[in-house]
Structures are given as structure tokens and as C-alpha cells.
Tab-separated table of C-alpha atoms in Angstrom:
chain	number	residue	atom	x	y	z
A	1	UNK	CA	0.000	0.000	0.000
A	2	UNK	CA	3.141	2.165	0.914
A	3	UNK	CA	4.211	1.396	-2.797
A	4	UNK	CA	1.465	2.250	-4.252
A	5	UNK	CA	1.106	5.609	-2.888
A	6	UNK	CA	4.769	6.531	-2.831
A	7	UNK	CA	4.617	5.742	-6.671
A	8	UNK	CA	1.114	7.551	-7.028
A	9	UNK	CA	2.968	10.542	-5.203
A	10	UNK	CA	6.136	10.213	-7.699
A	11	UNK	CA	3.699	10.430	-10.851
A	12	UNK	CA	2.215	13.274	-9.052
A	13	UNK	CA	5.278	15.438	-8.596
A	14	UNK	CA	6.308	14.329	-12.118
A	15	UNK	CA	3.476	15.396	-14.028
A	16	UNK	CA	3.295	18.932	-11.994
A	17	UNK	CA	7.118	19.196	-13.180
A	18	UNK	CA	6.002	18.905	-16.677
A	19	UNK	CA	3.003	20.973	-16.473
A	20	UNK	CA	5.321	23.754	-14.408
A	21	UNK	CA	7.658	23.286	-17.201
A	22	UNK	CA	4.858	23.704	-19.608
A	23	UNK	CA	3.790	26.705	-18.349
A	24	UNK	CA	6.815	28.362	-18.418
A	25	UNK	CA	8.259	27.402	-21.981
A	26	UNK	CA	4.696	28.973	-22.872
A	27	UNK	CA	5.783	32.568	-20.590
A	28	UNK	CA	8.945	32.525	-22.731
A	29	UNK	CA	9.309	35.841	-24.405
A	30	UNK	CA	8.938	35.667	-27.663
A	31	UNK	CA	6.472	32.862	-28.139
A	32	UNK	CA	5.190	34.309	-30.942
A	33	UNK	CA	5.129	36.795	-33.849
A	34	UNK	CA	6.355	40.742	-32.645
A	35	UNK	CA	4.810	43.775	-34.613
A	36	UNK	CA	7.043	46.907	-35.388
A	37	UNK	CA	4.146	50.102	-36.152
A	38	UNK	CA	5.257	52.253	-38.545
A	39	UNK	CA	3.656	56.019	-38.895
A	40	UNK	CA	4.729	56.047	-42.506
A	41	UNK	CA	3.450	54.759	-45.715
A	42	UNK	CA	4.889	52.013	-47.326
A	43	UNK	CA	7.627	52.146	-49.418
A	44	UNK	CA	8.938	55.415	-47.813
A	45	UNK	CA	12.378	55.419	-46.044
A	46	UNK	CA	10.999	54.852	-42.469
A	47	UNK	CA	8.733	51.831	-43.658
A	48	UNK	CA	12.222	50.528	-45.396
A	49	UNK	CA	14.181	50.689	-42.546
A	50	UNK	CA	11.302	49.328	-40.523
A	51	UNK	CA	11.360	46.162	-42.541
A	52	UNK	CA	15.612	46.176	-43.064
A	53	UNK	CA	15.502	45.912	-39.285
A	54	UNK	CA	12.802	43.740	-38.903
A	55	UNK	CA	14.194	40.999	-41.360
A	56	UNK	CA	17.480	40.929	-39.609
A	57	UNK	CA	15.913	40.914	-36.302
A	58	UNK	CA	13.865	37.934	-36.379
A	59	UNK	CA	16.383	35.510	-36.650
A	60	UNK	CA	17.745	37.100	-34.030
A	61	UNK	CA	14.404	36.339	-31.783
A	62	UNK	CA	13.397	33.404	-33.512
A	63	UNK	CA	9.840	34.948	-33.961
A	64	UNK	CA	8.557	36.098	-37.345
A	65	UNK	CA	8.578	39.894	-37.120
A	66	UNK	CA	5.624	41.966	-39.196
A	67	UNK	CA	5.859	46.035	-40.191
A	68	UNK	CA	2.368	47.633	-39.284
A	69	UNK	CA	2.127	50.736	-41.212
A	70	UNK	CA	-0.592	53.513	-39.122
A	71	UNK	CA	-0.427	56.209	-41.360
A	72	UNK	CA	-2.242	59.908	-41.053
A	73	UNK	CA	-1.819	62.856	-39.006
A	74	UNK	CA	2.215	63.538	-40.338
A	75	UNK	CA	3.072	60.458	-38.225
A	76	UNK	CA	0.646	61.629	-35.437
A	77	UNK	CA	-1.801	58.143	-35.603
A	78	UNK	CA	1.597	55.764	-35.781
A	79	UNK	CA	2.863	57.598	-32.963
A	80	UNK	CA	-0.049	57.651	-31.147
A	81	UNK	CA	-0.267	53.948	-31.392
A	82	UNK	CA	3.151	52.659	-30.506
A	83	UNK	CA	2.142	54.848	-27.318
A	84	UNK	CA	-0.885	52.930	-26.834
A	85	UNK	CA	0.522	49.465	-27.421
A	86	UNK	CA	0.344	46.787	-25.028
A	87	UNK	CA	3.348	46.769	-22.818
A	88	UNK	CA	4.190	42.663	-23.506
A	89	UNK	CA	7.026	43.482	-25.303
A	90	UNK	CA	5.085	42.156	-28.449
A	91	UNK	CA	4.878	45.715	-30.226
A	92	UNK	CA	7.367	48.431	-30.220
A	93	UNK	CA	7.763	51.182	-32.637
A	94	UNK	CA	10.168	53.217	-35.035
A	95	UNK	CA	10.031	56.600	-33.960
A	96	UNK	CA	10.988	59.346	-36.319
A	97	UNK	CA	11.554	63.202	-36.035
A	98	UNK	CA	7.663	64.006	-35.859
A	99	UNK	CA	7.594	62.672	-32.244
A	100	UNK	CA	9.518	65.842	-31.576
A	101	UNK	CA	7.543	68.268	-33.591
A	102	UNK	CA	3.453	66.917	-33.435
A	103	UNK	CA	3.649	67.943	-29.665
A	104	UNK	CA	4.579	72.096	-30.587
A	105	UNK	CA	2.044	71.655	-32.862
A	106	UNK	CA	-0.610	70.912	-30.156
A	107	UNK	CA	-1.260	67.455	-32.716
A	108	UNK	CA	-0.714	64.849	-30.166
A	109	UNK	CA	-0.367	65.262	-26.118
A	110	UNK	CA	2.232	63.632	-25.121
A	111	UNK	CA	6.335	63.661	-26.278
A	112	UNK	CA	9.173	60.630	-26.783
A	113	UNK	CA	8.857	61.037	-22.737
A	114	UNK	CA	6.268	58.862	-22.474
A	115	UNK	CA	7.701	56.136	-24.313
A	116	UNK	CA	10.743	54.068	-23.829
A	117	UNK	CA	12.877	54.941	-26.634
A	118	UNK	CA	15.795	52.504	-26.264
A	119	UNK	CA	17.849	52.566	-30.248
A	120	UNK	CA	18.549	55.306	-32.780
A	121	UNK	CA	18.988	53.928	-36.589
A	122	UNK	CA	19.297	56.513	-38.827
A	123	UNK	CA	19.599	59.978	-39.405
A	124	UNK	CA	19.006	61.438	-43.101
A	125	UNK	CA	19.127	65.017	-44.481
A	126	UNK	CA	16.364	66.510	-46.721
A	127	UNK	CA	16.902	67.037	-50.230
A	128	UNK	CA	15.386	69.091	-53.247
A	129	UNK	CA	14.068	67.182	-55.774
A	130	UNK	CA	12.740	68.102	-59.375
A	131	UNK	CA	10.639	66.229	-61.909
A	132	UNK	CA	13.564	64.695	-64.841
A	133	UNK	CA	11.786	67.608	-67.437
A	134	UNK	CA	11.892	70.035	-64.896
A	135	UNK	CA	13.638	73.676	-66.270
A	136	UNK	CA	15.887	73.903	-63.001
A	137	UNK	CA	19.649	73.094	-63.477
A	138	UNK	CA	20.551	74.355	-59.569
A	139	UNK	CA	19.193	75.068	-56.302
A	140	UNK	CA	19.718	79.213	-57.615
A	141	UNK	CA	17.797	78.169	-60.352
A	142	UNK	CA	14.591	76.841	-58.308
A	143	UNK	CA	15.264	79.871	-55.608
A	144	UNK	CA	14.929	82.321	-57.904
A	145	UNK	CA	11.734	81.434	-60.325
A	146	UNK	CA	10.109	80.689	-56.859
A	147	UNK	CA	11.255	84.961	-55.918
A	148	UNK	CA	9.769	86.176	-59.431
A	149	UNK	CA	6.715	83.752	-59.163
A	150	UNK	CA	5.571	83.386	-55.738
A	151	UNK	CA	3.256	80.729	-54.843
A	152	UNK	CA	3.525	78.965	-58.192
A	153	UNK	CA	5.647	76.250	-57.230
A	154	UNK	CA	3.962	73.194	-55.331
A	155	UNK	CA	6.282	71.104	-53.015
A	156	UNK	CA	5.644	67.893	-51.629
A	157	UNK	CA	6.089	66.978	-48.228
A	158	UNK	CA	5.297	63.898	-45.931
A	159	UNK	CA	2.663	66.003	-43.757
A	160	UNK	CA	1.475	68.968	-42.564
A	161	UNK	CA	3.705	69.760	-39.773
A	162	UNK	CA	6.576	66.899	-40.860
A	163	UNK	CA	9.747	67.129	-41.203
A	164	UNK	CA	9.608	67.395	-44.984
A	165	UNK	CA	7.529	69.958	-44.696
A	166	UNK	CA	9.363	72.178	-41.743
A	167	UNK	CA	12.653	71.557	-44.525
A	168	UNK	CA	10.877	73.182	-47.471
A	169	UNK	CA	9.790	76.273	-44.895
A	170	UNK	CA	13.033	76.353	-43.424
A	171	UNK	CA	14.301	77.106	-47.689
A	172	UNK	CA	11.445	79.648	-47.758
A	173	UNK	CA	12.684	81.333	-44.709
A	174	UNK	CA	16.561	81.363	-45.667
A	175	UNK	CA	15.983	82.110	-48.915
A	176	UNK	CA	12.424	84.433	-48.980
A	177	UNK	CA	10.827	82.395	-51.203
A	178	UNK	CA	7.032	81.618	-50.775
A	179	UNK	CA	6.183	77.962	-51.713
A	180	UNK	CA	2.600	76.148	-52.288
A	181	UNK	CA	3.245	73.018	-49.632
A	182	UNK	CA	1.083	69.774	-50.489
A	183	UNK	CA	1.398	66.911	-47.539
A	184	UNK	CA	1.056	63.251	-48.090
A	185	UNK	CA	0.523	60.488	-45.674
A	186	UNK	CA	4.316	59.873	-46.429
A	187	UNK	CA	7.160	60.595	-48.724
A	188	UNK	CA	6.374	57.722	-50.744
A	189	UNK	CA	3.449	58.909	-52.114
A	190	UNK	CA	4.539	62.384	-52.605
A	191	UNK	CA	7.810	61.043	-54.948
A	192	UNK	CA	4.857	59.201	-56.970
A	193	UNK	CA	3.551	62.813	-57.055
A	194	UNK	CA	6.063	64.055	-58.066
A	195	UNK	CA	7.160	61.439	-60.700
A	196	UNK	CA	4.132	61.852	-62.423
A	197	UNK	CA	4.106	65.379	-62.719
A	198	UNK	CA	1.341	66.026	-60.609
A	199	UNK	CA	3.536	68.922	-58.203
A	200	UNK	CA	7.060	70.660	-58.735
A	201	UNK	CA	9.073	69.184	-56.497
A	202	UNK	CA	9.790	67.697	-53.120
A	203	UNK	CA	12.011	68.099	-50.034
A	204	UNK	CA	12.396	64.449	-49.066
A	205	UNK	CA	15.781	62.246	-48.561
A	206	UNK	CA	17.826	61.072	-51.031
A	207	UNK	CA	16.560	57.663	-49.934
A	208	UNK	CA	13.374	58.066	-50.548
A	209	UNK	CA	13.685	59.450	-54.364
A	210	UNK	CA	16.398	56.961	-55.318
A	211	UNK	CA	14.526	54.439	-57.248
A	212	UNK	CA	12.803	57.460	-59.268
A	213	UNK	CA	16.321	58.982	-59.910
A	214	UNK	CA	17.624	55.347	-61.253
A	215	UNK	CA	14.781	55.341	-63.356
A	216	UNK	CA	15.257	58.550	-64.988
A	217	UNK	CA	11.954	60.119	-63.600
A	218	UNK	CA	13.227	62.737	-61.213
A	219	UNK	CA	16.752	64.792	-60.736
A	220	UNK	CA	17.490	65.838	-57.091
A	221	UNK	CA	19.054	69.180	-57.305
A	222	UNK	CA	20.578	69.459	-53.907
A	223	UNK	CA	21.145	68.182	-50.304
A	224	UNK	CA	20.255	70.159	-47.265
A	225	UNK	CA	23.467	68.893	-45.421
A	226	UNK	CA	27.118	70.194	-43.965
A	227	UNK	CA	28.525	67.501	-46.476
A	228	UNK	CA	27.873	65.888	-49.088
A	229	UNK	CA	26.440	62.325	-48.890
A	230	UNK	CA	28.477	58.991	-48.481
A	231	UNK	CA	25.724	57.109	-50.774
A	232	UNK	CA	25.430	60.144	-53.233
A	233	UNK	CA	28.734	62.175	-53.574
A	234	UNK	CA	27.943	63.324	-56.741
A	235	UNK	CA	24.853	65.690	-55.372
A	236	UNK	CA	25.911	68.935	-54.066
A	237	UNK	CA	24.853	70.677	-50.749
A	238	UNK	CA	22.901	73.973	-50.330
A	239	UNK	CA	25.266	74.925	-48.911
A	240	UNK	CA	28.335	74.476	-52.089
A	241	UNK	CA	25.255	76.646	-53.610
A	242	UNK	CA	25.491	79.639	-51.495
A	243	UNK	CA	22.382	78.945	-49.805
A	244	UNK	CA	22.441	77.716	-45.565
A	245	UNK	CA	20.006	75.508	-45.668
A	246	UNK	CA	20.386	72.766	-43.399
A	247	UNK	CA	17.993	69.776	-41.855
A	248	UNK	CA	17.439	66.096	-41.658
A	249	UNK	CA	15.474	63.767	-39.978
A	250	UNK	CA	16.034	60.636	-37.682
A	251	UNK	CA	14.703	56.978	-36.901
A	252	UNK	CA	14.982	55.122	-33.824
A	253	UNK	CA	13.213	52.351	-32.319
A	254	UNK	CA	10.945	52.610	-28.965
A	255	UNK	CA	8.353	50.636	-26.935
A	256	UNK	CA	5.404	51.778	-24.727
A	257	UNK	CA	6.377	52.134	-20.920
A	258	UNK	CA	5.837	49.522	-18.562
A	259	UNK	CA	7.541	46.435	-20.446
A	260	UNK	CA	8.845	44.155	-17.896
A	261	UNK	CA	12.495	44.656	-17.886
A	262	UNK	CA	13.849	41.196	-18.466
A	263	UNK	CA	11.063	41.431	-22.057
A	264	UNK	CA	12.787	44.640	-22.392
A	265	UNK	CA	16.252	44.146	-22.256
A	266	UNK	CA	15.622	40.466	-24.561
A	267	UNK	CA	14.360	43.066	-27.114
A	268	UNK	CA	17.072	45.656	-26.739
A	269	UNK	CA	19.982	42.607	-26.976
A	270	UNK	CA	18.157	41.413	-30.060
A	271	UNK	CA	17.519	44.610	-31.837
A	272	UNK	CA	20.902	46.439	-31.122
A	273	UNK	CA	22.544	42.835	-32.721
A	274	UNK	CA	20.767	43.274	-35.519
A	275	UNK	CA	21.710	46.513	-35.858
A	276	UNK	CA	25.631	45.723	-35.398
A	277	UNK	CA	24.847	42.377	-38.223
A	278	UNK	CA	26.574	43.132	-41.289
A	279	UNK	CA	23.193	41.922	-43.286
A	280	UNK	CA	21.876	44.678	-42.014
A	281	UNK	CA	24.412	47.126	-42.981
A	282	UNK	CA	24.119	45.889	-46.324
A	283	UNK	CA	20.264	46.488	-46.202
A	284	UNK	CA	20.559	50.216	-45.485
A	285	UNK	CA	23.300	50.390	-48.036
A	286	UNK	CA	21.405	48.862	-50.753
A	287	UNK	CA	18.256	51.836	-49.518
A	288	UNK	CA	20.802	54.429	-50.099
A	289	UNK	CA	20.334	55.339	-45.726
A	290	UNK	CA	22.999	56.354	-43.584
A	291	UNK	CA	23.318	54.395	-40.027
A	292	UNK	CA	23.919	56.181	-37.293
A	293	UNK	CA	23.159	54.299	-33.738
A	294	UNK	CA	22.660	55.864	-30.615
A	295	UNK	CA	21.623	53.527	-27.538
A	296	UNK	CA	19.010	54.279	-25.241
A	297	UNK	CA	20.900	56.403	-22.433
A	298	UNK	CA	22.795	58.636	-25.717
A	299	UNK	CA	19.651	58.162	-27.802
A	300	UNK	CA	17.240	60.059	-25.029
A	301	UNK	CA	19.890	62.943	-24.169
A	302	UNK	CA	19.662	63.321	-28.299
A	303	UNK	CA	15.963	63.249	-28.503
A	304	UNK	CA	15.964	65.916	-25.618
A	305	UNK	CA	18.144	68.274	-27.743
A	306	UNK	CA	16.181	67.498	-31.079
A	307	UNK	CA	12.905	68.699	-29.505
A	308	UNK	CA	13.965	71.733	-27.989
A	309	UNK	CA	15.633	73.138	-30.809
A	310	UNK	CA	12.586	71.863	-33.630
A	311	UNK	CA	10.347	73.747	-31.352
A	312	UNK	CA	12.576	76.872	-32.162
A	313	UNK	CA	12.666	75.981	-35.404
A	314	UNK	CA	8.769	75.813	-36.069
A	315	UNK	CA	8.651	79.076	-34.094
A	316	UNK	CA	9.978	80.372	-36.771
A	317	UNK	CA	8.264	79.189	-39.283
A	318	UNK	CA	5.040	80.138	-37.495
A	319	UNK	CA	4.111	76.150	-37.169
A	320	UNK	CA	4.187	76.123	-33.247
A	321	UNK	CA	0.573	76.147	-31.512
């Protein structure tokens, strides 16, 4: 009788072992598939390095990793959503400059302060682009029809209030130009704009209107940087052009707050080794985007910097609320 209950008792133990051990392999973060939001249309340069990341990242996890692109707003819904998320550590975010300009606007209420941004990717500077037929040679060229004819040139801009946008009213302010600004729910869709003829121009990245250049469909007549780009040496800056016109934007990666820390820190290992993979490199080479990374302790004393001195910047432009 002893036997049998000292082997009932062993069967016991065993099979709340396996059920313990059950119950934990299911716990184990990740268990299943992890969802980056993006507040960008797809096919822009955020959504690419969204997915660049993401593809290098999953093996990395071990978890299929899926881009969820929230656009509207000049980033404002995709922002608002990464805020929003579930704090499981199953969606984070790539944050872009708009986090630190929406909130002078008065467009969302809350700043990168109530996330948990934890990796800068990239940083890119804005550039003037021009329809292939277009009659502008030069930057001088653009600058100075725009003087004699004001209002009659339309540029293209990922949102009202979006970096894009604050770029080509930063040239109007340097340069006294007035422009006729048309937003998109990206830059992707304002290069197709542009491509077809539909407006004069756009102040995107060089990224984001490099498959239309290869193509032949539009000629990018400057860069609004201190130097001329690694991936593009042949483009000249504003400034080479007499004109100080200088901005860019930035992408990082962020979650909501309140992700338990181990969940965090599994994500932050895997993300920041994806970033350092080689394959990855490659990826942002083959977009045309610079990388620049910044972890989270750098990457927060940055974003601190960035918004104070946008919210200058829009001040300026009259874009503050």
C-alpha cells in the first residue's frame, strides 16, 4: 500500500514538473510573432528601414517579425499607437523626427517622454528634388523662379507639420521664397507625385527618391546637409550653392512604458545585434540610408536636444501652436 502511494505521489510530482515546465516554456518571451508600427506609408524610407531591421531581427528572436504601417496625421496616428501598445514586449515602434515636432504643434499630447525609446537607426538630411523635365539646373535656379513667381511652385512633403515639410519652410525662410506646400501620408506617395508630374518638387531624402532617380523620372538638385552624402557624392549641398540651408530627420526604435524589464532588455539585446549584423548594414546600403546608432541612455539625451531646438525651429516658421 506504501508502494502504491509513494509511486502515485512520484507520478504526481512528475506530471506537476512537466506541467510547471509547460507553463513556463509557454511565458517565454517571444512565443510568438512581434509587430514593429510604422507612422509612414509604405515604401517610404521609415517603412524601409522598418522592414531592413525587422528581417534581420527575427532571426535574431526566432519569432517572425511583421511592419504595421498607421499612417495619417504627419506620423501623429503611428505615434499615437506605438504609445498605446500593449506593454508585452510584443509591439514596439520606429520613432521618427515628428515625435519631436506633433507635440509644438498641439497634434498629439504627449512627447518621446512617455515612451521608452531605447535605439537610434538613422539619421538622413532633406533634399530638393525636381521632376527629370523640370527647367531647373541648380538650387539658384529653383530659388529664384520661386522669388519672381511666388506661390507657383507646389512642393511635396510627408505632412502637414513633418519634417519634410518644416525643410521646405526652413528654404522659404533662408531664402524668402514663398512655396505652395502639399502633404502626403508619407514621402512615398509624394515622390509618386512628383514622378508623375502632378507637383514641382519635393524636399524628401535622397533615400526616398532613389529608385525614381535610377529610373530617370526625377533629378534631385541638392542636399540640405554640412557635407555631401556617403551614398550620393555626386549631389551637391545647399550649402556648395550659397544657400544655408540645413535639416534632416532621424529613426529610432521605442516601446510603450511599462515592459517588464527582463522582455525589455531580450528586445534591446536582439535589436541592437541586428543593428551591429553586417546583413543589415548591407540592407541600409542597398536603400541608399545612412546608419547612425545611438543607444538608449545617448539616444534620449539626443531626442531631448532634437525637440527643444525643432520647437525653435517651427517658431519660426510660425508652425508652433
Amino acid at each position: 500500500m506504501k508502494k502504491i502511494a509513494f509511486l502515485a505521489l512520484v507520478c504526481f510530482l512528475m506530471a506537476s514538473t512537466a506541467l510547471f515546465a509547460a507553463g513556463r516554456r509557454d511565458r517565454e518571451f517571444p512565443s510568438r510573432t512581434i509587430t514593429i508600427i510604422c507612422p509612414f506609408a509604405a515604401g517610404g524610407g521609415t517603412d524601409a528601414i522598418a522592414r531592413a531591421i525587422a528581417a534581420v531581427a527575427e532571426a535574431e528572436l526566432g519569432v517572425s517579425i511583421v511592419v504595421d504601417n498607421r499612417t495619417g496625421g504627419a506620423g501623429a496616428i503611428g505615434h499615437t499607437a506605438i504609445m498605446h501598445a500593449p506593454a508585452d514586449g510584443y509591439t514596439l515602434g520606429i520613432i521618427t523626427w515628428e515625435l519631436n515636432s506633433l507635440p509644438h504643434m498641439g497634434l498629439i499630447p504627449f512627447t518621446f517622454e512617455d515612451m521608452d525609446p531605447f535605439l537610434l537607426l538613422n539619421s538622413e538630411a532633406a533634399a530638393l528634388t525636381v521632376h527629370a523635365n523640370s527647367p531647373f539646373q541648380t538650387v539658384a535656379d529653383f530659388v529664384e523662379h520661386a522669388l519672381a513667381n511666388p506661390g507657383s511652385l507646389s512642393v511635396g512633403n510627408s505632412g502637414t507639420g513633418a519634417v519634410w515639410h518644416v525643410a521646405a519652410g526652413l528654404l522659404e525662410v533662408e531664402t524668402g521664397i514663398q512655396l505652395t506646400h502639399v502633404g502626403f501620408d508619407g514621402a512615398a506617395p509624394a515622390v509618386t507625385s512628383l514622378a508623375g508630374g502632378h507637383i514641382d518638387a519635393v524636399t524628401v531624402s535622397l533615400a526616398e527618391v532613389r529608385a525614381q532617380v535610377d529610373a530617370g523620372n526625377v533629378r534631385v538638385l541638392g542636399i540640405m546637409d554640412t557635407q555631401r552624402s556617403s551614398m550620393s557624392p555626386e549631389i551637391p549641398t545647399f550649402i556648395e550653392q550659397g544657400f544655408n540651408v540645413v535639416t534632416s530627420t532621424w529613426r529610432g526604435l521605442a516601446l510603450p512604458r511599462g515592459v517588464d524589464p527582463e522582455v525589455r532588455q531580450a528586445l534591446v539585446n536582439a535589436f541592437t545585434a541586428a543593428m551591429n549584423n553586417p546583413a543589415f548594414a548591407t540592407h541600409m546600403a542597398n536603400l541608399n540610408l545612412e546608419l547612425t546608432p545611438m543607444a538608449a541612455t545617448e539616444f534620449v539625451t539626443f531626442l531631448r536636444g532634437n525637440k527643444d531646438g525643432i520647437g525653435i525651429t517651427m517658431n519660426a516658421l510660425g508652425l508652433t501652436n
